[in-house]
mmCIF file of C-alpha atoms and ligand atoms in Angstrom:
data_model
loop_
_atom_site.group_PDB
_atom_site.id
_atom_site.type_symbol
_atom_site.label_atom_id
_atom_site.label_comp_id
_atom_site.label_asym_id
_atom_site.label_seq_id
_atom_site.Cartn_x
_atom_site.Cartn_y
_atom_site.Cartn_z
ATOM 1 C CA UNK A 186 -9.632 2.250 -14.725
ATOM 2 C CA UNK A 187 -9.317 4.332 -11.359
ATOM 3 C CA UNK A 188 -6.652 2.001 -9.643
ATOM 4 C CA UNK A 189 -5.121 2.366 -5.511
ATOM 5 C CA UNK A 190 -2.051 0.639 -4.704
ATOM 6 C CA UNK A 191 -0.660 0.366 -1.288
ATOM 7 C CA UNK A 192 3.238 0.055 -2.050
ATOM 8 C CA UNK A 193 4.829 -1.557 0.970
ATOM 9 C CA UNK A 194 7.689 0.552 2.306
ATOM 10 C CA UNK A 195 9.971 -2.348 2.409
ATOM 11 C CA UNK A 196 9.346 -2.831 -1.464
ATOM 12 C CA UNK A 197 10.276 0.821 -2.776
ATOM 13 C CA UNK A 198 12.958 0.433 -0.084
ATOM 14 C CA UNK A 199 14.409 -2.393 1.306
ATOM 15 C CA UNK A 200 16.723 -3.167 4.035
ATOM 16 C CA UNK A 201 19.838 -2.127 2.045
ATOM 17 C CA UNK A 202 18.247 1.383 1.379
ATOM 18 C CA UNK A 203 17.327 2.845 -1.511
ATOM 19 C CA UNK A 204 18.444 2.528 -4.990
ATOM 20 C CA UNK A 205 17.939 4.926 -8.118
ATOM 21 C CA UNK A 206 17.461 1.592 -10.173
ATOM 22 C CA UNK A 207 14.914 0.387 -8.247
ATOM 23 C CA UNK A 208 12.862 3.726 -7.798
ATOM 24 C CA UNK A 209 13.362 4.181 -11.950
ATOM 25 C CA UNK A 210 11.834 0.961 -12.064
ATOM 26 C CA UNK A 211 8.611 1.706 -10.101
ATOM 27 C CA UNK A 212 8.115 5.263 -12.350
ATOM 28 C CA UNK A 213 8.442 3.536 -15.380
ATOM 29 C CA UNK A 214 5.619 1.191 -14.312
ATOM 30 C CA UNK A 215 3.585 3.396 -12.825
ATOM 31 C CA UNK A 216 4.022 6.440 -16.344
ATOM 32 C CA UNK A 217 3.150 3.564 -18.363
ATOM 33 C CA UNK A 218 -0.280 2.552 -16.128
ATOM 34 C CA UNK A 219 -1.087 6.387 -16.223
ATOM 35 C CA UNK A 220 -0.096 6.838 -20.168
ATOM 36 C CA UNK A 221 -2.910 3.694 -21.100
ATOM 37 C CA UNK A 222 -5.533 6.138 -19.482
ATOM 38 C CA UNK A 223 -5.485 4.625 -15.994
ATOM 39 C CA UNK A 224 -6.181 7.431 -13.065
ATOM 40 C CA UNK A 225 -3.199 6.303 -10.652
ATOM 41 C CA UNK A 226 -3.386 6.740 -7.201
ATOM 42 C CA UNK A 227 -0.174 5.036 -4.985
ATOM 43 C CA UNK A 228 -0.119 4.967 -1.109
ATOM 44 C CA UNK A 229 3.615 4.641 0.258
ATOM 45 C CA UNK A 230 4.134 2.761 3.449
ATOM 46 C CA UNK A 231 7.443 3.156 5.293
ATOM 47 C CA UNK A 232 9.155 0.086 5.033
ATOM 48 C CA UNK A 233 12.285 0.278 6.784
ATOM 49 C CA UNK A 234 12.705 3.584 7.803
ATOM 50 C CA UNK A 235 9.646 3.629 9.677
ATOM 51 C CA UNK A 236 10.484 0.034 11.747
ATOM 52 C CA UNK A 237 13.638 1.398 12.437
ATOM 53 C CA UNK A 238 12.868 4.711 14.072
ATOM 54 C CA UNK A 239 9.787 2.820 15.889
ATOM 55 C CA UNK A 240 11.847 -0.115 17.216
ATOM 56 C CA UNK A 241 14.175 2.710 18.968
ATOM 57 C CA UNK A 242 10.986 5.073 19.581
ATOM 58 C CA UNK A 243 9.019 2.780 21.321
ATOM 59 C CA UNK A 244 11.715 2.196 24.363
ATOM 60 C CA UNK A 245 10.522 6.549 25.136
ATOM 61 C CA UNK A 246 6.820 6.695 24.529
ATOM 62 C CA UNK A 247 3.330 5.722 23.411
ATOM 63 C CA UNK A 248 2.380 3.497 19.977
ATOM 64 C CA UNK A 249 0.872 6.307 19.040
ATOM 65 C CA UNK A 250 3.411 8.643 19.009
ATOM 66 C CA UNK A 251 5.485 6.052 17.413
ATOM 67 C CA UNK A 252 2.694 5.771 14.730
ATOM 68 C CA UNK A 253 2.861 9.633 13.826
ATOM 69 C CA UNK A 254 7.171 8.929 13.519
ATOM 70 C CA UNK A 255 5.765 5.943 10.808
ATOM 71 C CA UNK A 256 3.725 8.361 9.078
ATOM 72 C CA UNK A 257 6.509 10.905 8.657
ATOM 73 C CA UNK A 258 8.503 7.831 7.359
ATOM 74 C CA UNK A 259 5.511 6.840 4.385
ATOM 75 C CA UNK A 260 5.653 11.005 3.662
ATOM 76 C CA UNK A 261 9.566 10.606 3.182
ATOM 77 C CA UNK A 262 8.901 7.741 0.677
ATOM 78 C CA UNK A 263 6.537 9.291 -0.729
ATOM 79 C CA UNK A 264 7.998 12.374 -1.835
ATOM 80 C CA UNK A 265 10.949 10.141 -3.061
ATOM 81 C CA UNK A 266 8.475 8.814 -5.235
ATOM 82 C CA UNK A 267 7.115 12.041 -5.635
ATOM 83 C CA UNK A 268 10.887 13.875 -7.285
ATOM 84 C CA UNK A 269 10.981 10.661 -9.155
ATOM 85 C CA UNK A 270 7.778 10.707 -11.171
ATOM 86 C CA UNK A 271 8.353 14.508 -12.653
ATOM 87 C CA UNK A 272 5.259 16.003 -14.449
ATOM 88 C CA UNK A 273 3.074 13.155 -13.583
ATOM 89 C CA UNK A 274 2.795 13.939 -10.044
ATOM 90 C CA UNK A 275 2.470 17.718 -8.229
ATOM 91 C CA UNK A 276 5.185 18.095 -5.458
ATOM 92 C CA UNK A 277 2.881 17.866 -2.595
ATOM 93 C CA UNK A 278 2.369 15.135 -0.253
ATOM 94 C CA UNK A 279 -1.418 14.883 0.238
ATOM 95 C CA UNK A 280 -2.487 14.318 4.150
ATOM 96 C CA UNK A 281 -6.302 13.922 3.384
ATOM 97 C CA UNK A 282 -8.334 11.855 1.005
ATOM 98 C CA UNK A 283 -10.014 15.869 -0.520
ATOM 99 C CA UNK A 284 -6.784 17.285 -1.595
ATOM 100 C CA UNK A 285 -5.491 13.339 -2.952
ATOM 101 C CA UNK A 286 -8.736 13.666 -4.777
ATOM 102 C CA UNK A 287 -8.145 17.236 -6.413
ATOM 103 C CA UNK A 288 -4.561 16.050 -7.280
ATOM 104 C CA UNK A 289 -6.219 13.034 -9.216
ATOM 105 C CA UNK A 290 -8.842 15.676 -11.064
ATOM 106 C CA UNK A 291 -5.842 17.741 -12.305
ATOM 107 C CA UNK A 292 -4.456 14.197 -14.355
ATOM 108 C CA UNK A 293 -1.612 13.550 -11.850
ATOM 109 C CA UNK A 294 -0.657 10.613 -10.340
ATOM 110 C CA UNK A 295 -1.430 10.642 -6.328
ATOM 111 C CA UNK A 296 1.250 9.506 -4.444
ATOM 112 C CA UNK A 297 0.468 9.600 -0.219
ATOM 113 C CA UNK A 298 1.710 7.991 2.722
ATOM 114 C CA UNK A 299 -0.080 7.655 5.981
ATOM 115 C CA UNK A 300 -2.903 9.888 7.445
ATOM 116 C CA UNK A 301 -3.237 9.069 11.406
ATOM 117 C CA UNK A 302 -2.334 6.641 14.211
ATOM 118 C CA UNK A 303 -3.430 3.107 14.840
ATOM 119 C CA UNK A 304 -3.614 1.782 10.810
ATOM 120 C CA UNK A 305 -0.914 1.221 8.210
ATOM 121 C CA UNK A 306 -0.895 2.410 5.001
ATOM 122 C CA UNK A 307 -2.793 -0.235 4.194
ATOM 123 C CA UNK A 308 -5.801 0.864 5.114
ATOM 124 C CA UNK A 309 -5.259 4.314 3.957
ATOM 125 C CA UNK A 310 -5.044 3.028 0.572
ATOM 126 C CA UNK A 311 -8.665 0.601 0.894
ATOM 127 C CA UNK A 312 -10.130 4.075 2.052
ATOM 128 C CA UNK A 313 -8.868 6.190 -0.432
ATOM 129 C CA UNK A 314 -10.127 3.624 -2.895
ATOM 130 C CA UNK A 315 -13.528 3.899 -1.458
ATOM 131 C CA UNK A 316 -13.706 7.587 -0.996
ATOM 132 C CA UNK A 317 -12.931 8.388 -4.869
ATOM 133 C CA UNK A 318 -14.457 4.758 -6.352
ATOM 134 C CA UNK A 319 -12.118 3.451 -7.479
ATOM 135 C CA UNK A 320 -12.563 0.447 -9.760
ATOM 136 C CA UNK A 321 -9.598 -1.573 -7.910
ATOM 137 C CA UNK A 322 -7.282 -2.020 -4.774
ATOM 138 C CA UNK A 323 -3.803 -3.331 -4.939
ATOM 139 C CA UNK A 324 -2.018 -4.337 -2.322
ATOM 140 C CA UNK A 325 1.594 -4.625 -3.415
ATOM 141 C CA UNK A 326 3.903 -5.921 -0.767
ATOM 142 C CA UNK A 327 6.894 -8.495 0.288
ATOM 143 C CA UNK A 328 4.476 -11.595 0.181
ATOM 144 C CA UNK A 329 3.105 -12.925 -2.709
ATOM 145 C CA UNK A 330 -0.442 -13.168 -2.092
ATOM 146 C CA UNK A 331 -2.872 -14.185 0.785
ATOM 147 C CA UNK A 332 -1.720 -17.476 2.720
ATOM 148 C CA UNK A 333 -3.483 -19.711 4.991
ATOM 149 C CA UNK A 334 -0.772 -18.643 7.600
ATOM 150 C CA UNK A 335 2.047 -16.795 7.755
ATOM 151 C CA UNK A 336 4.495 -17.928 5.395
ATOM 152 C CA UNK A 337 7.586 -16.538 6.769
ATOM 153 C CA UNK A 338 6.930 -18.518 9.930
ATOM 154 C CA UNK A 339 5.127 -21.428 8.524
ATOM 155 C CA UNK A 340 6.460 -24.011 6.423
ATOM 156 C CA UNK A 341 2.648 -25.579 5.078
ATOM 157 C CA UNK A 342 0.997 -22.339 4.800
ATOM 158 C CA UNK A 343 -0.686 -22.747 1.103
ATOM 159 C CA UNK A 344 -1.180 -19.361 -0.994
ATOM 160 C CA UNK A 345 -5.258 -18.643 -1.384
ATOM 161 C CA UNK A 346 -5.733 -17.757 -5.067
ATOM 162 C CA UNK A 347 -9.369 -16.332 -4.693
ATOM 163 C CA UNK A 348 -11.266 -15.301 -1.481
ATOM 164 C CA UNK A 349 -14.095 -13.282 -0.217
ATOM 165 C CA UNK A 350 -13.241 -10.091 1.630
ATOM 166 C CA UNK A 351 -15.437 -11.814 4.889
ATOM 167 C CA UNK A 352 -12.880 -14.311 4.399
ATOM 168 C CA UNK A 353 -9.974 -11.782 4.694
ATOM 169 C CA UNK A 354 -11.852 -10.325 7.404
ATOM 170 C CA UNK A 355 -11.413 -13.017 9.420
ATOM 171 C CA UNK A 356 -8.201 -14.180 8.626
ATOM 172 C CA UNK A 357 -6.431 -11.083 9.315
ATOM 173 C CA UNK A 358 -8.822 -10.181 12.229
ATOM 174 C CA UNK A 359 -6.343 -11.347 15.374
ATOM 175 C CA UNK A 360 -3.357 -9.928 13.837
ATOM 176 C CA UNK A 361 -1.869 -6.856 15.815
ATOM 177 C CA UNK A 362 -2.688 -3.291 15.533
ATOM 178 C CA UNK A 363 0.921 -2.079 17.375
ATOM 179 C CA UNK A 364 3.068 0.701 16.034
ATOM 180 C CA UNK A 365 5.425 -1.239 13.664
ATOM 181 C CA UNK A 366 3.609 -4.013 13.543
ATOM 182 C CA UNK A 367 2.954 -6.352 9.972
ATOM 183 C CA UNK A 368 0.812 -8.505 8.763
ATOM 184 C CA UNK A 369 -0.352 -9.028 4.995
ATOM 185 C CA UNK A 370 -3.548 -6.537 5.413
ATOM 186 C CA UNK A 371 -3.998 -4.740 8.370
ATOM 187 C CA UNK A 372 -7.417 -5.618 9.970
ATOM 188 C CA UNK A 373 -8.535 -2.131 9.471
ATOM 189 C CA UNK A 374 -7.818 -2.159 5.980
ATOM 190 C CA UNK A 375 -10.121 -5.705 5.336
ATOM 191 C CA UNK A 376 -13.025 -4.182 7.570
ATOM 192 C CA UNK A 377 -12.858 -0.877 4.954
ATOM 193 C CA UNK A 378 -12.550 -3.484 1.960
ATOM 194 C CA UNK A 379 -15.317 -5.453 3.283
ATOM 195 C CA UNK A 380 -17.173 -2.585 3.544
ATOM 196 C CA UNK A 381 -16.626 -0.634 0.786
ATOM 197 C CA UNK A 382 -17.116 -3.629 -1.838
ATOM 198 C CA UNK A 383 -13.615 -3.208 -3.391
ATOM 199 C CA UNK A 384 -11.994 -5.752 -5.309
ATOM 200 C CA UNK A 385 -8.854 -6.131 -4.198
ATOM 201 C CA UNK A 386 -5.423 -7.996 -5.673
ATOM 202 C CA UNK A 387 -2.818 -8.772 -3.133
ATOM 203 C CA UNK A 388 0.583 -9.133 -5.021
ATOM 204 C CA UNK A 389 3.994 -9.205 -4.574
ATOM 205 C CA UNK A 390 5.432 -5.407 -5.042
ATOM 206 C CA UNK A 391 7.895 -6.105 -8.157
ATOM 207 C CA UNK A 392 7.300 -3.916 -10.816
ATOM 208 C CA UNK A 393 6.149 -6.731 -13.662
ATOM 209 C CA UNK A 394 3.414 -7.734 -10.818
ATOM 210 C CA UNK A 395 2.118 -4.458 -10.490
ATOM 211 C CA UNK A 396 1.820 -4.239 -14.332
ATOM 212 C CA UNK A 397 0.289 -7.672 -14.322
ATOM 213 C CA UNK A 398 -2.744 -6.641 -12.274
ATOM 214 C CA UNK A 399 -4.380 -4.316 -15.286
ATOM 215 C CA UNK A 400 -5.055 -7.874 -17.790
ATOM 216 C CA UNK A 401 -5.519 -9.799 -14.716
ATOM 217 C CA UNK A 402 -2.517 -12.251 -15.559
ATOM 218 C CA UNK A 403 -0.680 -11.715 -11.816
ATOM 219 C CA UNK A 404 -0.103 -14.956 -9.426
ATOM 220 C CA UNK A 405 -1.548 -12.971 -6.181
ATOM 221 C CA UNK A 406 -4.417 -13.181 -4.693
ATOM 222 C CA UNK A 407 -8.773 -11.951 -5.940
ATOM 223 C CA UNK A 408 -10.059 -10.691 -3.154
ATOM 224 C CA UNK A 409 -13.989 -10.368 -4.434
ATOM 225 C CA UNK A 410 -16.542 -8.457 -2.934
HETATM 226 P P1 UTP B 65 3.259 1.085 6.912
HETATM 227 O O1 UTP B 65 1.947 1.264 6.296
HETATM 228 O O2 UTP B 65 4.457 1.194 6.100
HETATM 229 O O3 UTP B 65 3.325 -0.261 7.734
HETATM 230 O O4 UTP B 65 3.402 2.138 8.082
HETATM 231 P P2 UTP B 65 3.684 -1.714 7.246
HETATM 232 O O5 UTP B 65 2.583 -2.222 6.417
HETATM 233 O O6 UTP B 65 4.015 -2.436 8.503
HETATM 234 O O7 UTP B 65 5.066 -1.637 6.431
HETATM 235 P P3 UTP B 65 5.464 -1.805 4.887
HETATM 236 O O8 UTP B 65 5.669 -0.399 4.452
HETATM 237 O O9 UTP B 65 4.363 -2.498 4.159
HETATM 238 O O10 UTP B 65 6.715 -2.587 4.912
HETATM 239 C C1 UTP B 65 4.484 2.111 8.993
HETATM 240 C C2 UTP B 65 3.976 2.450 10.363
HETATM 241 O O11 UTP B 65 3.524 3.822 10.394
HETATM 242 C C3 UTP B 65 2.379 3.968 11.203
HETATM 243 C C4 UTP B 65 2.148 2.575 11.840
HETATM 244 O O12 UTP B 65 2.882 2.521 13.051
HETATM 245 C C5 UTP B 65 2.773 1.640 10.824
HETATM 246 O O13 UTP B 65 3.144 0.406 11.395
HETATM 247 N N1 UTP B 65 1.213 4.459 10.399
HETATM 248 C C6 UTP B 65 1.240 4.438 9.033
HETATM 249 C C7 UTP B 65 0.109 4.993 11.034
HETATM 250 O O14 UTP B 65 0.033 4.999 12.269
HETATM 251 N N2 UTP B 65 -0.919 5.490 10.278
HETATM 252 C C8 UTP B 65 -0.906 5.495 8.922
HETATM 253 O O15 UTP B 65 -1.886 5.989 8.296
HETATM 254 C C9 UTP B 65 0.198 4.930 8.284
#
């Protein structure tokens, strides 16, 4: 199976910064995808690094200039990642969906962070998945799945176990494009998922999710086409 994960930032690393338990964790899961005959393909967002840097940023200039400090924050990640994974990966950062794509025909893992202003990662990764086919898109973030609402503000929001991506569409439609800002799937990403067909699994980032989605036995969210 060709498989594209978005890996939120603030999973690979959180608050308290990174740890070389944590990253071991991640490779392990991600060698063992690859070593069943998987083509691997992970998109880095840039958790806290990147809010931080923004959140001081944006007092100086644009959102968009603040987006292109974000992206250098999901390339940081990602070449963390990157020394991490060895022989599986090549030590190169890919900034375009061709060279991610040559990476993948060589039988490495692709690991890539963000590609230009005004998205997140997340919709890198739904475009990446369209532009080489792949078979599946996981989003693997701090949430569990797709709510009703926003369950860090929201005390009834109820956890959607399968949806249609016109049904993602419009739930995520109103949320905000700003530098920084976060909601489960960037609107961008569920116009491109929409678009491209892609069945998509949201689920939360911890490595036995992530190696849940190949048998289908995760508690996200189906996103169907
Ligand atoms: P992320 O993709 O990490 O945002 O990009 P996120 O989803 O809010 O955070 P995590 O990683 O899941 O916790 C961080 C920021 O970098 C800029 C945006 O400002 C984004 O909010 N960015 C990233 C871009 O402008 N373009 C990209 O292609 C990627």
């Amino acid at each position: 199976m060709k498989i594209v994960f978005a890996l939120g930032g603030s999973v690979l690393m959180p608050k308290e910064g990174a740890s070389v338990d944590k990253i071991k964790q991640y490779v392990e899961v991600f060698k063992k995808l690859k070593n069943k005959g998987n083509s691997i393909c992970v998109v880095v967002g840039g958790g806290n690094t990147a809010r931080q840097y923004i959140s001081v940023a944006k007092e100086f200039t644009n959102n968009s200039f603040c987006d292109e400090i974000g992206i250098l924050a999901t390339r940081m990640n990602s070449m963390l990642l990157i020394s991490a994974l060895k022989d599986y990966c090549v030590k190169k950062v890919p900034e375009n969906f061709k060279d991610a794509e040559l990476i993948l025909n060589m039988d490495k893992i692709v690991v890539m962070g963000g590609t230009h202003p005004a998205h997140t990662t997340d919709a890198v990764g739904a475009s990446l998945a369209e532009y080489i086919d792949a078979d599946l898109f996981v989003v693997a973030t701090n949430v569990d799945g797709v709510y009703t609402k926003d369950p860090r503000k929201h005390d009834d929001a109820e956890k959607i176990k399968t949806m249609t991506s016109k049904e993602l569409s419009n739930l995520t439609i109103k949320s905000s494009i700003e530098a920084g800002s976060s909601s489960i799937v960037d609107p961008l990403a569920s116009k491109i998922i929409e678009r491209a067909k892609l069945k998509t699994i949201v689920i939360s980032g911890t490595p036995e999710e992530i190696l849940n989605v190949v048998d289908n036995s995760h508690n996200g969210t189906t996103i169907n086409p």
